[in-house]
Amino acid sequence: MKDIEKQNDFEKLVTELSKGLSSGQPLTGKDGVFTPLLKRVIEASLEGEMDSHLEQSSKKDKNRHNGRGRKNISSSLGGFDIFSPRDRNGSFQPEIIKKRQRRITSDIDAKILSLYSKGMSYRDIQDHLKDMYDLEISVGTLNAITDRIIPEILEWQSRPLDSVYPVMWLDAMHFKVRENGKVVSKAVYSVLGVNREGEKQVLGIYFGDNESSSFWRQVLHELQTRGVKDIFVACIDNLSGFADAIEDIFPKADVQLCLVHQMRNSLKYVNYKDVKPLIKDLRKIYTALNEKAAEQYLIQAEQRWGTKYKIIFRSWRNNWVRLVNFYKYPPALRRGIYTNNPIESYHRMVRKVTKTKGAFTSENAIVKQIYLATLNAQTKWNGQMFGWSSVRRDLVDYFDNRFLNDDTLN
């Protein structure tokens, strides 16, 4: 008899499904065809579990049915109520929908993280889930879901690194964050490295409230602890104390100051009408054939503009050795290191998903967003740095055993 009833129920479900599909009814969501079918399957399964439980327990303690309890369930197909059977002595522990369980799929969590990684605010995510799945989730729940990646972030921040990074870039991003009732600006420094296979890797992200030599040393010592033994070229902005820290902790490393940053800093002091001709003269310096020619162009520019803009040429002179380091390398390697373009490209990927944020609620909120954007960036890179075969050849020619043999690091 029960088999006949099950067959009839199945035929009814198929008929309803066919009617829904033929009328253009959506598959999922609030009014989706599958939503009521899923509800029936779950309730039937719960009834089956209860029957099995009572068969085992009723002989011992005379347990029996005790009505049904109403419970709201969310799923990727939509939200709906189910009626879960109860037993008299409360010993029933269902498996398909456990007690106090409100969601039956983990793909909602994955979808929330995916939406969050694309820069959507919690409010936007709430609206999306409501429209697509008729699912209402509080801001607190959304925050709890995104917080689940924090242990993963901590593990990522402390993961072992390669022993050698031929080229490493460091630069800063700035974000607004609410702190003690005020909105303040936070500098987040990211370290991007290229390993000997030409793969770009974000090695770490660091909050730099107090930019100082001790802060940079702490960052570099952490990289050492995680396995980094040698850096060939470190490409940086002229951050206070950082170049000295690199040269102390990685004495074989060459520090290359970013010429684009040097240009930007120079133009802060220039009158609007002088910008274009001064750029033309300064550009000759870092596009020259060699260091000797570059210095001649610096002299010429200083003769023309030095009286009016002494502070600009004082900066170029003070930073000269580290600005023209790239001239001693072969051509392909030069092109990859005289600016911070690789790390700025990564930062653009991050800003693409953070630009809609007025101010973050905490440092953790910033880190979560950067980490998820970094995972997306790593997926897009997924291969060797552009022009790596030429750069690698130059690295081998110039650095010889340091590139090929870890034994030279000891």
Coordinates of C-alpha atoms in Angstrom, one line a residue:
M1 CA 0.0 0.0 0.0
K2 CA 2.8 2.4 0.9
D3 CA 4.6 1.6 -2.4
I4 CA 1.4 2.6 -4.3
E5 CA 1.2 5.8 -2.3
K6 CA 4.8 6.7 -3.0
Q7 CA 4.3 6.0 -6.7
N8 CA 1.2 8.3 -6.8
D9 CA 3.2 11.0 -4.9
F10 CA 6.0 10.7 -7.4
E11 CA 3.6 11.0 -10.4
K12 CA 2.1 14.1 -8.8
L13 CA 5.5 15.7 -8.4
V14 CA 6.4 15.0 -12.0
T15 CA 3.1 16.4 -13.2
E16 CA 3.6 19.6 -11.2
L17 CA 7.2 20.0 -12.4
S18 CA 6.0 19.6 -16.1
K19 CA 3.2 22.2 -15.6
G20 CA 5.6 24.6 -14.0
L21 CA 8.2 24.3 -16.7
S22 CA 5.7 24.5 -19.6
S23 CA 4.2 27.7 -18.1
G24 CA 7.7 29.4 -18.0
Q25 CA 8.0 29.2 -14.2
P26 CA 11.6 29.7 -13.0
L27 CA 13.5 26.7 -11.7
T28 CA 14.8 28.4 -8.5
G29 CA 14.0 31.3 -6.3
K30 CA 10.9 32.3 -4.4
D31 CA 8.5 31.0 -7.0
G32 CA 10.8 28.4 -8.5
V33 CA 9.5 25.0 -9.7
F34 CA 12.0 23.0 -7.6
T35 CA 11.4 24.9 -4.3
P36 CA 8.2 23.1 -3.3
L37 CA 9.5 19.8 -4.6
L38 CA 12.6 20.1 -2.4
K39 CA 10.4 20.9 0.6
R40 CA 8.4 17.6 0.0
V41 CA 11.5 15.5 -0.5
I42 CA 12.9 16.8 2.8
E43 CA 9.7 16.3 4.7
A44 CA 9.3 12.8 3.3
S45 CA 12.9 12.0 4.3
L46 CA 12.4 13.3 7.8
E47 CA 9.3 11.1 8.1
G48 CA 11.3 8.1 7.0
E49 CA 14.0 8.9 9.5
M50 CA 11.4 9.2 12.3
D51 CA 9.8 5.8 11.3
S52 CA 13.2 4.1 11.6
H53 CA 13.9 5.8 14.9
L54 CA 10.6 4.8 16.4
E55 CA 11.1 1.2 15.3
Q56 CA 14.3 1.1 17.3
S57 CA 13.2 3.0 20.4
S58 CA 9.5 2.3 20.9
K59 CA 10.1 -1.3 22.1
K60 CA 12.3 0.0 24.9
D61 CA 10.6 3.1 26.2
K62 CA 7.3 3.2 24.3
N63 CA 8.3 6.2 22.3
R64 CA 5.9 7.6 19.7
H65 CA 5.0 10.5 17.4
N66 CA 4.4 13.8 19.0
G67 CA 3.2 16.1 16.2
R68 CA 5.4 18.3 14.0
G69 CA 7.3 21.5 14.5
R70 CA 7.5 24.3 11.9
K71 CA 11.0 25.4 10.8
N72 CA 12.1 27.9 8.2
I73 CA 14.9 26.6 5.9
S74 CA 17.1 28.6 3.4
S75 CA 18.7 27.0 0.4
S76 CA 20.1 27.9 -3.0
L77 CA 16.6 27.1 -4.4
G78 CA 14.9 29.6 -2.1
G79 CA 13.5 29.9 1.4
F80 CA 10.6 27.8 2.6
D81 CA 9.0 26.2 5.7
I82 CA 9.1 22.6 6.6
F83 CA 7.2 20.6 9.2
S84 CA 9.6 18.3 11.0
P85 CA 8.3 15.4 13.0
R86 CA 8.8 15.2 16.7
D87 CA 8.8 12.2 19.1
R88 CA 7.5 12.1 22.6
N89 CA 10.7 11.7 24.5
G90 CA 12.8 14.1 22.3
S91 CA 15.4 11.5 21.4
F92 CA 15.0 11.9 17.6
Q93 CA 18.1 13.3 16.0
P94 CA 17.4 13.8 12.2
E95 CA 20.3 13.6 9.8
I96 CA 19.0 15.3 6.6
I97 CA 18.2 18.5 8.5
K98 CA 19.8 18.5 11.9
K99 CA 18.2 20.2 15.0
R100 CA 18.8 24.0 14.9
Q101 CA 20.1 23.8 11.3
R102 CA 18.6 26.5 9.2
R103 CA 20.5 26.2 5.9
I104 CA 20.8 23.0 3.8
T105 CA 23.6 24.1 1.5
S106 CA 27.1 25.5 1.9
D107 CA 27.0 27.0 -1.6
I108 CA 25.3 30.1 -0.1
D109 CA 28.4 30.8 1.9
A110 CA 30.6 30.4 -1.2
K111 CA 28.3 32.8 -3.1
I112 CA 28.4 35.4 -0.4
L113 CA 32.2 35.3 -0.3
S114 CA 32.3 35.5 -4.1
L115 CA 30.0 38.6 -4.1
Y116 CA 32.0 40.1 -1.3
S117 CA 35.3 39.5 -3.2
K118 CA 33.9 41.5 -6.1
G119 CA 33.4 44.6 -3.9
M120 CA 29.7 44.3 -3.1
S121 CA 28.6 45.8 0.2
Y122 CA 26.7 43.8 2.8
R123 CA 23.6 45.7 1.8
D124 CA 24.0 44.9 -1.8
I125 CA 24.6 41.2 -1.0
Q126 CA 21.4 41.2 1.1
D127 CA 19.4 42.7 -1.8
H128 CA 20.9 40.2 -4.2
L129 CA 20.2 37.1 -2.0
K130 CA 16.6 38.4 -1.4
D131 CA 16.0 38.9 -5.2
M132 CA 17.6 35.7 -6.3
Y133 CA 16.7 33.2 -3.6
D134 CA 14.1 34.9 -1.4
L135 CA 16.7 34.6 1.4
E136 CA 17.0 37.1 4.1
I137 CA 20.4 37.3 5.9
S138 CA 21.4 39.8 8.6
V139 CA 24.5 41.9 8.4
G140 CA 25.8 40.1 11.5
T141 CA 25.4 36.7 9.7
L142 CA 27.2 38.1 6.6
N143 CA 30.0 39.3 8.7
A144 CA 30.3 36.0 10.5
I145 CA 30.4 34.2 7.1
T146 CA 33.2 36.4 5.8
D147 CA 35.0 36.2 9.1
R148 CA 35.4 32.4 8.5
I149 CA 38.3 33.2 6.1
I150 CA 40.4 35.0 8.8
P151 CA 42.1 31.7 9.9
E152 CA 42.8 31.1 6.2
I153 CA 44.3 34.6 5.9
L154 CA 46.5 34.1 8.9
E155 CA 47.8 30.8 7.4
W156 CA 48.4 32.6 4.1
Q157 CA 50.3 35.4 5.8
S158 CA 52.7 32.9 7.5
R159 CA 53.0 30.3 4.7
P160 CA 56.6 29.2 3.7
L161 CA 58.1 31.2 0.8
D162 CA 60.7 30.4 -1.8
S163 CA 64.4 30.8 -0.9
V164 CA 65.1 33.2 -3.8
Y165 CA 63.1 36.1 -5.3
P166 CA 65.1 37.6 -8.2
V167 CA 62.8 40.7 -8.2
M168 CA 60.6 42.1 -5.4
W169 CA 58.4 45.2 -5.4
L170 CA 56.9 47.0 -2.4
D171 CA 54.3 49.8 -2.5
A172 CA 51.5 51.1 -0.4
M173 CA 47.7 51.5 -0.7
H174 CA 45.7 53.8 1.5
F175 CA 42.2 53.1 2.9
K176 CA 39.8 54.9 5.1
V177 CA 38.7 53.1 8.3
R178 CA 36.5 53.9 11.3
E179 CA 38.5 53.9 14.5
N180 CA 37.5 55.2 17.9
G181 CA 34.6 57.2 16.4
K182 CA 36.7 58.8 13.7
V183 CA 37.6 58.0 10.1
V184 CA 41.4 57.7 9.7
S185 CA 43.6 56.8 6.8
K186 CA 45.5 53.5 7.0
A187 CA 48.5 52.6 4.9
V188 CA 48.7 49.0 3.8
Y189 CA 52.0 47.8 2.3
S190 CA 52.1 44.9 0.0
V191 CA 55.1 42.9 -1.1
L192 CA 55.1 41.3 -4.6
G193 CA 57.8 38.9 -5.7
V194 CA 58.7 37.0 -8.8
N195 CA 60.3 33.6 -8.1
R196 CA 62.8 31.8 -10.3
E197 CA 60.0 30.3 -12.4
G198 CA 58.7 33.7 -13.3
E199 CA 55.6 33.4 -11.1
K200 CA 54.3 36.5 -9.5
Q201 CA 53.3 36.0 -5.8
V202 CA 51.9 38.4 -3.2
L203 CA 54.2 37.6 -0.3
G204 CA 52.3 39.6 2.4
I205 CA 50.3 42.7 3.3
Y206 CA 51.2 44.8 6.3
F207 CA 49.7 47.8 8.1
G208 CA 52.3 50.5 8.5
D209 CA 51.0 53.0 11.1
N210 CA 54.5 54.1 12.0
E211 CA 56.7 54.0 8.9
S212 CA 60.2 53.6 10.2
S213 CA 63.4 51.6 9.8
S214 CA 62.3 49.3 12.7
F215 CA 58.9 48.6 10.9
W216 CA 60.7 47.6 7.7
R217 CA 63.2 45.5 9.5
Q218 CA 60.3 43.6 11.2
V219 CA 58.7 43.0 7.7
L220 CA 62.0 41.8 6.2
H221 CA 62.8 39.6 9.2
E222 CA 59.4 38.0 8.8
L223 CA 60.2 37.2 5.2
Q224 CA 63.5 35.6 6.3
T225 CA 61.7 33.5 8.9
R226 CA 59.3 32.3 6.2
G227 CA 62.3 31.1 4.1
V228 CA 63.5 34.0 1.9
K229 CA 67.3 33.9 1.7
D230 CA 68.1 36.1 -1.2
I231 CA 66.7 39.0 -3.1
F232 CA 68.5 40.3 -6.2
V233 CA 66.6 43.6 -6.9
A234 CA 64.2 45.3 -4.5
C235 CA 62.1 47.9 -6.3
I236 CA 60.6 50.5 -3.9
D237 CA 59.3 54.0 -3.6
N238 CA 61.6 56.2 -1.5
L239 CA 60.1 55.0 1.8
S240 CA 61.8 56.3 4.9
G241 CA 64.3 53.9 6.2
F242 CA 63.3 51.0 3.9
A243 CA 66.3 51.0 1.5
D244 CA 68.8 51.0 4.4
A245 CA 66.9 48.1 6.1
I246 CA 66.9 46.0 2.9
E247 CA 70.7 46.6 2.4
D248 CA 71.4 45.6 6.0
I249 CA 69.3 42.4 6.1
F250 CA 69.8 41.3 2.5
P251 CA 73.3 42.8 1.9
K252 CA 73.5 41.3 -1.7
A253 CA 70.3 43.0 -2.8
D254 CA 70.3 46.0 -5.1
V255 CA 67.7 48.7 -4.2
Q256 CA 66.1 50.3 -7.2
L257 CA 64.0 53.4 -6.4
C258 CA 60.9 53.7 -8.7
L259 CA 61.6 56.5 -11.2
V260 CA 57.8 57.0 -11.8
H261 CA 57.4 57.8 -8.1
Q262 CA 60.4 60.1 -8.3
M263 CA 58.8 61.9 -11.2
R264 CA 55.5 62.3 -9.4
N265 CA 57.2 63.6 -6.3
S266 CA 59.1 66.1 -8.4
L267 CA 56.0 67.4 -10.1
K268 CA 54.4 68.3 -6.7
Y269 CA 56.5 71.5 -6.7
V270 CA 56.1 72.6 -10.3
N271 CA 53.9 75.4 -11.7
Y272 CA 51.3 74.2 -14.1
K273 CA 52.8 76.0 -17.1
D274 CA 56.2 74.3 -16.5
V275 CA 54.9 70.7 -16.1
K276 CA 55.1 69.5 -19.7
P277 CA 58.6 71.0 -20.6
L278 CA 60.1 69.8 -17.2
I279 CA 58.6 66.3 -17.7
K280 CA 60.2 66.2 -21.2
D281 CA 63.7 67.1 -19.7
L282 CA 63.4 64.7 -16.7
R283 CA 62.2 61.8 -18.9
K284 CA 65.4 62.0 -20.9
I285 CA 67.3 60.9 -17.7
Y286 CA 65.7 57.5 -17.3
T287 CA 65.3 56.8 -21.0
A288 CA 69.0 57.4 -21.7
L289 CA 71.2 54.7 -23.2
N290 CA 73.4 54.4 -20.1
E291 CA 74.1 56.0 -16.7
K292 CA 76.8 58.4 -18.1
A293 CA 74.3 59.8 -20.6
A294 CA 71.6 60.0 -17.9
E295 CA 73.8 62.1 -15.7
Q296 CA 74.5 64.5 -18.5
Y297 CA 70.7 64.9 -19.0
L298 CA 70.3 65.6 -15.3
I299 CA 73.0 68.3 -15.5
Q300 CA 71.2 69.9 -18.5
A301 CA 67.8 69.8 -16.7
E302 CA 69.3 71.3 -13.6
Q303 CA 71.0 74.1 -15.5
R304 CA 67.6 75.0 -17.0
W305 CA 65.3 74.5 -14.0
G306 CA 67.6 74.3 -10.9
T307 CA 67.3 77.9 -9.9
K308 CA 63.5 77.8 -9.9
Y309 CA 63.1 74.3 -8.5
K310 CA 66.1 73.6 -6.2
I311 CA 64.2 71.1 -4.1
I312 CA 63.6 68.8 -7.1
F313 CA 67.2 68.5 -8.1
R314 CA 68.3 68.1 -4.5
S315 CA 66.1 65.0 -4.3
W316 CA 67.4 63.6 -7.6
R317 CA 71.0 64.1 -6.4
N318 CA 70.4 62.5 -3.0
N319 CA 68.7 59.5 -4.5
W320 CA 70.9 59.2 -7.6
V321 CA 72.8 56.0 -6.9
R322 CA 69.6 54.0 -6.2
L323 CA 67.7 55.7 -9.0
V324 CA 70.2 54.6 -11.7
N325 CA 70.9 51.1 -10.4
F326 CA 68.9 49.6 -13.3
Y327 CA 71.4 50.9 -15.9
K328 CA 73.9 48.2 -14.9
Y329 CA 71.5 45.4 -15.9
P330 CA 70.9 43.9 -19.4
P331 CA 67.9 45.5 -21.4
A332 CA 65.1 43.0 -20.6
L333 CA 65.8 43.1 -16.9
R334 CA 66.0 47.0 -16.9
R335 CA 62.4 47.3 -18.3
G336 CA 61.0 45.2 -15.5
I337 CA 62.6 47.0 -12.6
Y338 CA 62.9 50.8 -13.2
T339 CA 59.2 51.3 -12.1
N340 CA 56.8 49.8 -9.7
N341 CA 54.3 49.0 -12.5
P342 CA 53.9 45.3 -11.6
I343 CA 52.7 46.0 -8.1
E344 CA 50.7 49.0 -9.1
S345 CA 48.8 46.7 -11.6
Y346 CA 48.0 44.4 -8.7
H347 CA 46.9 47.4 -6.6
R348 CA 44.5 48.4 -9.4
M349 CA 42.9 45.0 -9.1
V350 CA 42.4 45.6 -5.4
R351 CA 41.1 49.1 -5.8
K352 CA 38.6 47.9 -8.4
V353 CA 36.7 46.0 -5.6
T354 CA 37.4 48.5 -2.8
K355 CA 36.6 51.8 -4.5
T356 CA 32.9 51.6 -3.6
K357 CA 33.7 51.5 0.1
G358 CA 33.4 54.9 1.9
A359 CA 35.2 53.7 5.0
F360 CA 35.9 50.2 6.3
T361 CA 34.6 49.2 9.8
S362 CA 38.0 47.7 10.9
E363 CA 41.4 46.6 9.8
N364 CA 40.1 43.0 9.5
A365 CA 37.5 44.2 7.0
I366 CA 40.3 45.7 4.9
V367 CA 42.4 42.5 5.1
K368 CA 39.5 40.3 4.1
Q369 CA 38.8 42.4 1.0
I370 CA 42.5 42.6 0.0
Y371 CA 42.9 38.8 0.5
L372 CA 40.0 37.9 -1.6
A373 CA 41.1 40.3 -4.3
T374 CA 44.6 38.8 -4.2
L375 CA 43.2 35.3 -4.8
N376 CA 41.4 36.7 -7.9
A377 CA 44.6 38.3 -9.0
Q378 CA 46.6 35.1 -8.6
T379 CA 44.1 33.3 -10.7
K380 CA 44.4 35.8 -13.5
W381 CA 48.2 35.7 -13.4
N382 CA 48.3 31.9 -13.4
G383 CA 51.6 31.7 -15.3
Q384 CA 54.9 33.4 -15.9
M385 CA 55.6 37.1 -15.9
F386 CA 55.3 38.7 -19.3
G387 CA 58.6 38.4 -21.2
W388 CA 60.0 36.0 -18.6
S389 CA 62.3 34.1 -20.9
S390 CA 64.2 37.2 -21.8
V391 CA 64.3 38.4 -18.2
R392 CA 65.4 35.0 -16.9
R393 CA 68.3 34.9 -19.4
D394 CA 69.4 38.4 -18.2
L395 CA 69.2 37.2 -14.6
V396 CA 71.3 34.1 -15.2
D397 CA 73.8 36.2 -17.2
Y398 CA 74.1 38.9 -14.5
F399 CA 73.6 37.0 -11.2
D400 CA 75.1 33.7 -12.3
N401 CA 75.3 31.2 -9.4
R402 CA 72.9 33.2 -7.2
F403 CA 70.1 32.4 -9.6
L404 CA 71.1 28.7 -10.3
N405 CA 72.3 27.4 -7.0
D406 CA 70.9 27.7 -3.5
D407 CA 74.2 26.6 -2.0
T408 CA 75.7 30.1 -2.6
L409 CA 73.1 31.5 -0.2
N410 CA 74.7 29.8 2.8

